[in-house]
Amino acid sequence: MTSDVSERGGQGPWHASPAHLHLVQFYESDAYLLEMLEQFVATTLQEGEAGIVVATEPHLRRLRLLLAEHGIDDSLYSATGQLSLLDATGMMQQFMVNAQPDPVKFQNLFGPVIAETRERWPSVRIFGEMVALTAERNQEKATRDLEELWNSLQITHDFSLCCAYPMSIFSSPESANLLRDVCEQHSAVFPAEGYSTLKSDEDRFREITLLQQKATQLETEVQHRAKAEEQLRNALEAERAAREEAETALRLRDEFVSIAAHELKTPLTSLMGRAQLALKRSKRDSGQDPEQITHLVESVVVQAGKLSRLIGQLLDVSRLKGGTLSIERQLVDVVSLLEESVRSVDNSINNQTITIEAPETLLAEIDPIRLEQVIVNLLNNALKYSPRGSEVVVTLAWQESGCIELSVRDQGPGIPVAERDRIFERFYQVGQQSSPGGMGLGLYICREIVELHGGDVLAEFPESGGTRFIVRLPISSSQPLSQPHFL
Ligand code: ADP
């Protein structure tokens, strides 16, 4: 042993480490760690104790240089077994299995080394940074387990231990738990050099105050950041929803244009064909059977009526969108209006019957043109979607709640459960397929008209089959529906 050993020892925070102590030193710079390590070795040798250093290869290299600078030839001490400088990576390869420390291998590796050293020297001090390597690789469980294995080894073997971790490992918020656990697993904790090197209590209190301020500031910053991130997330979500809505609107518009073009073209083609045929026949043969001409002209009128209805629906949609569809109320006998509506629909094509169940009269303040439009639409749907020869039942009654209830019941296929909520939506057609002579607007317009009257409309699906549309209207504008009506 050279005289330098006694000169260098006794300065580090872990220089006097009685057996069974398990210390941890945090550090910011390698230079500080190596200075501490060199003092640790010097103290150990000076006091005639044995030291085992398990460090990374670069740290071992620099430690040897530092010791040499201070006249300590590590090879001399290694030869006597007083100093063992062990490569951390090499040691770990001997007991780590699948990135986890194997307790038996660990015990079999370090147990004998410590026991043998302890036989020849009064006490053994170990410095280890294998835990820093596992922590650096984000192997948190391996780090905790390894610290525990050292703690267990201290129960059966007589040695003190100092671990070291660079502070940079704990720079993320996620590493806070590991740091807390590592501190818990050690009997003494030495903060990094920013604090450890301060000489007086005054300096240390000042530093703690500044650190507390930094912690508060960081916490506030984290909160602001979390808030800003949440706002950004919400803004992105709102933007995504708006984009989706715009895309849906565009898609609906495109679909609608194609449906509208198709629906308008069908009656127009038929109308043109029949009108041309009528013209040709009347030109070619002045003695043409007037009944045939009448028949052709009648079908022209029917097709023109379909066209007019479809164009009327388009106009209504644009009026509803612009808020210009208004209700012109009059005191009307709704029974007569209902009978007139039934007469205006053609139930002969599929040989269907329409039955009316209504009182003799029922007066209400409604817009007769618009209500007729609603009834006709519901009737046409009922006929359109019901089988040949079936019966459509229309009921009209006064309800005690002070409203009139009109229902149209058919024997059709009903509407699939998954689509029931959507049939009153604009352009919605069940199965997303164009229905004969429709654009998915009828029920939408019906609901809007009924709601402009202060009423409501809904569909019911009786167990015996078919669909029953129910319209409820207040008798006068001064008597709005008392309660929402649920089925
Ligand atoms: P359209 O004019 O295309 O028939 P509507 O708005 O009147 O559009 O109806 C929307 C959808 O609801 C239709 O595509 C049809 O599938 C369904 N529907 C309406 N009435 C009935 C009914 N009485 N029975 C079965 N399905 C119906």
Short mmCIF file of N, CA and C in Angstrom, two decimals, residues 186-291:
data_model
loop_
_atom_site.label_atom_id
_atom_site.label_comp_id
_atom_site.label_asym_id
_atom_site.label_seq_id
_atom_site.Cartn_x
_atom_site.Cartn_y
_atom_site.Cartn_z
N HIS A 186 -33.17 1.24 -0.26
CA HIS A 186 -31.83 1.52 0.29
C HIS A 186 -31.94 2.10 1.69
N SER A 187 -30.91 1.82 2.50
CA SER A 187 -30.95 2.34 3.87
C SER A 187 -30.45 3.78 3.95
N ALA A 188 -29.73 4.25 2.94
CA ALA A 188 -29.34 5.66 2.90
C ALA A 188 -29.29 6.12 1.45
N VAL A 189 -29.75 7.36 1.25
CA VAL A 189 -29.84 7.89 -0.12
C VAL A 189 -28.98 9.15 -0.20
N PHE A 190 -28.09 9.21 -1.20
CA PHE A 190 -27.29 10.42 -1.39
C PHE A 190 -27.72 11.11 -2.68
N PRO A 191 -28.21 12.35 -2.57
CA PRO A 191 -28.64 13.06 -3.77
C PRO A 191 -27.46 13.35 -4.70
N ALA A 192 -27.77 13.75 -5.91
CA ALA A 192 -26.71 14.03 -6.88
C ALA A 192 -25.87 15.22 -6.43
N GLU A 193 -24.75 15.44 -7.14
CA GLU A 193 -23.73 16.39 -6.67
C GLU A 193 -24.23 17.82 -6.50
N GLY A 194 -25.33 18.19 -7.29
CA GLY A 194 -25.86 19.55 -7.16
C GLY A 194 -26.19 19.85 -5.71
N TYR A 195 -26.57 18.82 -4.97
CA TYR A 195 -26.90 18.99 -3.56
C TYR A 195 -25.79 18.46 -2.65
N SER A 196 -25.26 17.27 -3.00
CA SER A 196 -24.31 16.60 -2.11
C SER A 196 -23.04 17.40 -1.86
N THR A 197 -22.67 18.23 -2.84
CA THR A 197 -21.39 18.93 -2.69
C THR A 197 -21.52 20.21 -1.87
N LEU A 198 -22.76 20.58 -1.50
CA LEU A 198 -22.93 21.82 -0.73
C LEU A 198 -22.34 21.63 0.67
N LYS A 199 -21.69 22.68 1.14
CA LYS A 199 -20.92 22.53 2.37
C LYS A 199 -21.74 22.79 3.64
N SER A 200 -22.49 23.93 3.63
CA SER A 200 -23.15 24.32 4.89
C SER A 200 -24.66 24.03 4.84
N ASP A 201 -25.28 24.01 6.00
CA ASP A 201 -26.73 23.82 6.07
C ASP A 201 -27.45 24.96 5.36
N GLU A 202 -26.88 26.20 5.53
CA GLU A 202 -27.51 27.37 4.88
C GLU A 202 -27.61 27.15 3.37
N ASP A 203 -26.45 26.69 2.81
CA ASP A 203 -26.44 26.44 1.35
C ASP A 203 -27.44 25.36 0.99
N ARG A 204 -27.50 24.32 1.82
CA ARG A 204 -28.40 23.21 1.51
C ARG A 204 -29.86 23.66 1.60
N PHE A 205 -30.21 24.48 2.61
CA PHE A 205 -31.59 24.97 2.73
C PHE A 205 -31.96 25.83 1.53
N ARG A 206 -30.98 26.67 1.13
CA ARG A 206 -31.22 27.53 -0.03
C ARG A 206 -31.50 26.65 -1.26
N GLU A 207 -30.69 25.63 -1.42
CA GLU A 207 -30.83 24.75 -2.58
C GLU A 207 -32.19 24.02 -2.55
N ILE A 208 -32.56 23.56 -1.35
CA ILE A 208 -33.86 22.86 -1.22
C ILE A 208 -34.99 23.79 -1.63
N THR A 209 -34.90 25.05 -1.16
CA THR A 209 -35.95 26.03 -1.49
C THR A 209 -36.03 26.22 -3.01
N LEU A 210 -34.84 26.36 -3.63
CA LEU A 210 -34.84 26.54 -5.09
C LEU A 210 -35.40 25.30 -5.79
N LEU A 211 -35.03 24.12 -5.26
CA LEU A 211 -35.55 22.88 -5.87
C LEU A 211 -37.06 22.78 -5.71
N GLN A 212 -37.55 23.21 -4.54
CA GLN A 212 -39.00 23.17 -4.31
C GLN A 212 -39.71 24.10 -5.30
N GLN A 213 -39.09 25.28 -5.51
CA GLN A 213 -39.69 26.22 -6.47
C GLN A 213 -39.73 25.58 -7.86
N LYS A 214 -38.61 24.93 -8.22
CA LYS A 214 -38.53 24.28 -9.54
C LYS A 214 -39.61 23.20 -9.66
N ALA A 215 -39.77 22.43 -8.58
CA ALA A 215 -40.77 21.35 -8.59
C ALA A 215 -42.16 21.92 -8.79
N THR A 216 -42.46 23.02 -8.05
CA THR A 216 -43.79 23.64 -8.17
C THR A 216 -43.99 24.13 -9.60
N GLN A 217 -42.95 24.81 -10.10
CA GLN A 217 -43.04 25.35 -11.46
C GLN A 217 -43.28 24.22 -12.48
N LEU A 218 -42.54 23.12 -12.29
CA LEU A 218 -42.67 22.01 -13.23
C LEU A 218 -44.06 21.39 -13.15
N GLU A 219 -44.55 21.29 -11.90
CA GLU A 219 -45.88 20.71 -11.73
C GLU A 219 -46.92 21.56 -12.45
N THR A 220 -46.79 22.90 -12.29
CA THR A 220 -47.73 23.81 -12.95
C THR A 220 -47.60 23.65 -14.46
N GLU A 221 -46.35 23.55 -14.93
CA GLU A 221 -46.14 23.41 -16.37
C GLU A 221 -46.77 22.12 -16.89
N VAL A 222 -46.62 21.06 -16.08
CA VAL A 222 -47.19 19.76 -16.49
C VAL A 222 -48.71 19.88 -16.58
N GLN A 223 -49.29 20.60 -15.58
CA GLN A 223 -50.75 20.76 -15.61
C GLN A 223 -51.18 21.56 -16.84
N HIS A 224 -50.44 22.67 -17.12
CA HIS A 224 -50.78 23.49 -18.29
C HIS A 224 -50.67 22.67 -19.56
N ARG A 225 -49.61 21.88 -19.59
CA ARG A 225 -49.38 21.07 -20.78
C ARG A 225 -50.49 20.04 -20.97
N ALA A 226 -50.88 19.42 -19.84
CA ALA A 226 -51.96 18.42 -19.92
C ALA A 226 -53.23 19.09 -20.43
N LYS A 227 -53.47 20.33 -19.93
CA LYS A 227 -54.68 21.04 -20.34
C LYS A 227 -54.60 21.38 -21.84
N ALA A 228 -53.42 21.89 -22.23
CA ALA A 228 -53.24 22.25 -23.64
C ALA A 228 -53.40 21.03 -24.53
N GLU A 229 -52.86 19.89 -24.05
CA GLU A 229 -52.97 18.66 -24.84
C GLU A 229 -54.43 18.24 -24.97
N GLU A 230 -55.16 18.41 -23.86
CA GLU A 230 -56.58 18.04 -23.89
C GLU A 230 -57.33 18.94 -24.87
N GLN A 231 -57.01 20.26 -24.81
CA GLN A 231 -57.68 21.19 -25.73
C GLN A 231 -57.37 20.83 -27.17
N LEU A 232 -56.10 20.45 -27.39
CA LEU A 232 -55.69 20.08 -28.75
C LEU A 232 -56.44 18.83 -29.20
N ARG A 233 -56.52 17.87 -28.26
CA ARG A 233 -57.25 16.63 -28.58
C ARG A 233 -58.70 16.92 -28.93
N ASN A 234 -59.32 17.81 -28.08
CA ASN A 234 -60.73 18.15 -28.33
C ASN A 234 -60.89 18.84 -29.68
N ALA A 235 -59.93 19.78 -29.96
CA ALA A 235 -60.01 20.52 -31.22
C ALA A 235 -59.87 19.56 -32.40
N LEU A 236 -58.93 18.60 -32.26
CA LEU A 236 -58.73 17.64 -33.34
C LEU A 236 -59.97 16.77 -33.52
N GLU A 237 -60.56 16.40 -32.38
CA GLU A 237 -61.76 15.56 -32.42
C GLU A 237 -62.90 16.33 -33.09
N ALA A 238 -63.04 17.64 -32.71
CA ALA A 238 -64.11 18.47 -33.30
C ALA A 238 -63.86 18.61 -34.80
N GLU A 239 -62.59 18.78 -35.15
CA GLU A 239 -62.25 18.95 -36.57
C GLU A 239 -62.57 17.67 -37.34
N ARG A 240 -62.24 16.52 -36.71
CA ARG A 240 -62.50 15.23 -37.35
C ARG A 240 -64.00 15.02 -37.54
N ALA A 241 -64.77 15.39 -36.46
CA ALA A 241 -66.23 15.22 -36.53
C ALA A 241 -66.81 16.11 -37.63
N ALA A 242 -66.29 17.38 -37.70
CA ALA A 242 -66.80 18.32 -38.71
C ALA A 242 -66.48 17.80 -40.11
N ARG A 243 -65.25 17.24 -40.25
CA ARG A 243 -64.86 16.73 -41.57
C ARG A 243 -65.76 15.55 -41.95
N GLU A 244 -65.99 14.69 -40.95
CA GLU A 244 -66.83 13.52 -41.21
C GLU A 244 -68.24 13.96 -41.63
N GLU A 245 -68.74 14.99 -40.90
CA GLU A 245 -70.09 15.49 -41.20
C GLU A 245 -70.14 16.05 -42.62
N ALA A 246 -69.08 16.83 -42.96
CA ALA A 246 -69.05 17.43 -44.30
C ALA A 246 -68.97 16.34 -45.36
N GLU A 247 -68.17 15.29 -45.07
CA GLU A 247 -68.05 14.20 -46.04
C GLU A 247 -69.37 13.46 -46.20
N THR A 248 -70.05 13.26 -45.04
CA THR A 248 -71.36 12.58 -45.10
C THR A 248 -72.34 13.42 -45.91
N ALA A 249 -72.32 14.76 -45.66
CA ALA A 249 -73.23 15.65 -46.39
C ALA A 249 -72.95 15.57 -47.89
N LEU A 250 -71.66 15.54 -48.23
CA LEU A 250 -71.29 15.47 -49.66
C LEU A 250 -71.75 14.15 -50.27
N ARG A 251 -71.52 13.06 -49.50
CA ARG A 251 -71.91 11.75 -49.99
C ARG A 251 -73.43 11.68 -50.18
N LEU A 252 -74.15 12.23 -49.15
CA LEU A 252 -75.62 12.23 -49.24
C LEU A 252 -76.08 13.04 -50.44
N ARG A 253 -75.41 14.18 -50.66
CA ARG A 253 -75.80 15.03 -51.78
C ARG A 253 -75.62 14.27 -53.10
N ASP A 254 -74.45 13.59 -53.21
CA ASP A 254 -74.19 12.85 -54.44
C ASP A 254 -75.22 11.74 -54.63
N GLU A 255 -75.49 11.02 -53.52
CA GLU A 255 -76.46 9.93 -53.62
C GLU A 255 -77.82 10.50 -54.01
N PHE A 256 -78.13 11.66 -53.36
CA PHE A 256 -79.43 12.25 -53.59
C PHE A 256 -79.58 12.68 -55.05
N VAL A 257 -78.53 13.30 -55.58
CA VAL A 257 -78.60 13.77 -56.97
C VAL A 257 -78.88 12.57 -57.89
N SER A 258 -78.19 11.44 -57.58
CA SER A 258 -78.40 10.30 -58.47
C SER A 258 -79.80 9.73 -58.30
N ILE A 259 -80.29 9.67 -57.04
CA ILE A 259 -81.67 9.16 -56.82
C ILE A 259 -82.68 10.09 -57.50
N ALA A 260 -82.49 11.42 -57.27
CA ALA A 260 -83.45 12.38 -57.80
C ALA A 260 -83.49 12.30 -59.33
N ALA A 261 -82.29 12.22 -59.95
CA ALA A 261 -82.24 12.16 -61.41
C ALA A 261 -82.97 10.91 -61.90
N HIS A 262 -82.72 9.79 -61.20
CA HIS A 262 -83.34 8.54 -61.61
C HIS A 262 -84.87 8.62 -61.45
N GLU A 263 -85.29 9.11 -60.26
CA GLU A 263 -86.73 9.16 -59.98
C GLU A 263 -87.48 10.13 -60.88
N LEU A 264 -86.82 11.22 -61.25
CA LEU A 264 -87.49 12.19 -62.13
C LEU A 264 -87.52 11.68 -63.56
N LYS A 265 -86.47 10.93 -63.91
CA LYS A 265 -86.35 10.48 -65.30
C LYS A 265 -87.40 9.40 -65.62
N THR A 266 -87.67 8.51 -64.65
CA THR A 266 -88.59 7.38 -64.93
C THR A 266 -89.98 7.87 -65.36
N PRO A 267 -90.66 8.71 -64.54
CA PRO A 267 -91.98 9.15 -65.02
C PRO A 267 -91.89 10.03 -66.27
N LEU A 268 -90.80 10.78 -66.41
CA LEU A 268 -90.67 11.67 -67.56
C LEU A 268 -90.56 10.86 -68.86
N THR A 269 -89.79 9.76 -68.80
CA THR A 269 -89.63 8.91 -70.00
C THR A 269 -90.98 8.31 -70.39
N SER A 270 -91.68 7.81 -69.36
CA SER A 270 -92.97 7.20 -69.63
C SER A 270 -93.94 8.25 -70.17
N LEU A 271 -93.89 9.44 -69.55
CA LEU A 271 -94.78 10.53 -69.97
C LEU A 271 -94.51 10.90 -71.43
N MET A 272 -93.24 11.02 -71.80
CA MET A 272 -92.86 11.40 -73.16
C MET A 272 -93.33 10.33 -74.15
N GLY A 273 -93.09 9.07 -73.78
CA GLY A 273 -93.44 7.96 -74.67
C GLY A 273 -94.93 7.95 -74.97
N ARG A 274 -95.71 8.09 -73.89
CA ARG A 274 -97.15 8.04 -74.08
C ARG A 274 -97.66 9.26 -74.85
N ALA A 275 -97.13 10.42 -74.56
CA ALA A 275 -97.56 11.64 -75.26
C ALA A 275 -97.22 11.52 -76.75
N GLN A 276 -96.01 10.96 -77.06
CA GLN A 276 -95.61 10.82 -78.47
C GLN A 276 -96.51 9.81 -79.19
N LEU A 277 -96.84 8.74 -78.46
CA LEU A 277 -97.70 7.71 -79.05
C LEU A 277 -99.08 8.30 -79.37
N ALA A 278 -99.60 9.06 -78.40
CA ALA A 278 -100.92 9.67 -78.58
C ALA A 278 -100.89 10.60 -79.80
N LEU A 279 -99.80 11.36 -79.92
CA LEU A 279 -99.67 12.32 -81.02
C LEU A 279 -99.60 11.59 -82.36
N LYS A 280 -98.77 10.52 -82.35
CA LYS A 280 -98.58 9.76 -83.60
C LYS A 280 -99.90 9.16 -84.05
N ARG A 281 -100.59 8.57 -83.10
CA ARG A 281 -101.85 7.90 -83.46
C ARG A 281 -102.87 8.90 -83.97
N SER A 282 -102.98 10.06 -83.30
CA SER A 282 -103.98 11.03 -83.72
C SER A 282 -103.62 11.61 -85.09
N LYS A 283 -102.31 11.68 -85.42
CA LYS A 283 -101.90 12.21 -86.73
C LYS A 283 -102.17 11.18 -87.83
N ARG A 284 -101.80 9.91 -87.48
CA ARG A 284 -101.86 8.85 -88.49
C ARG A 284 -103.31 8.50 -88.80
N ASP A 285 -104.10 8.46 -87.78
CA ASP A 285 -105.45 7.95 -87.99
C ASP A 285 -106.44 8.87 -87.30
N SER A 286 -107.10 9.68 -88.12
CA SER A 286 -108.02 10.64 -87.51
C SER A 286 -109.21 9.91 -86.89
N GLY A 287 -109.42 8.66 -87.36
CA GLY A 287 -110.55 7.91 -86.80
C GLY A 287 -110.15 7.08 -85.60
N GLN A 288 -109.04 7.40 -84.97
CA GLN A 288 -108.53 6.66 -83.80
C GLN A 288 -109.58 6.61 -82.68
N ASP A 289 -109.67 5.44 -82.05
CA ASP A 289 -110.64 5.26 -80.96
C ASP A 289 -110.37 6.28 -79.86
N PRO A 290 -111.37 7.21 -79.60
CA PRO A 290 -111.12 8.26 -78.59
C PRO A 290 -110.81 7.66 -77.20
N GLU A 291 -111.32 6.45 -76.94
CA GLU A 291 -111.05 5.82 -75.62
C GLU A 291 -109.56 5.52 -75.43
#
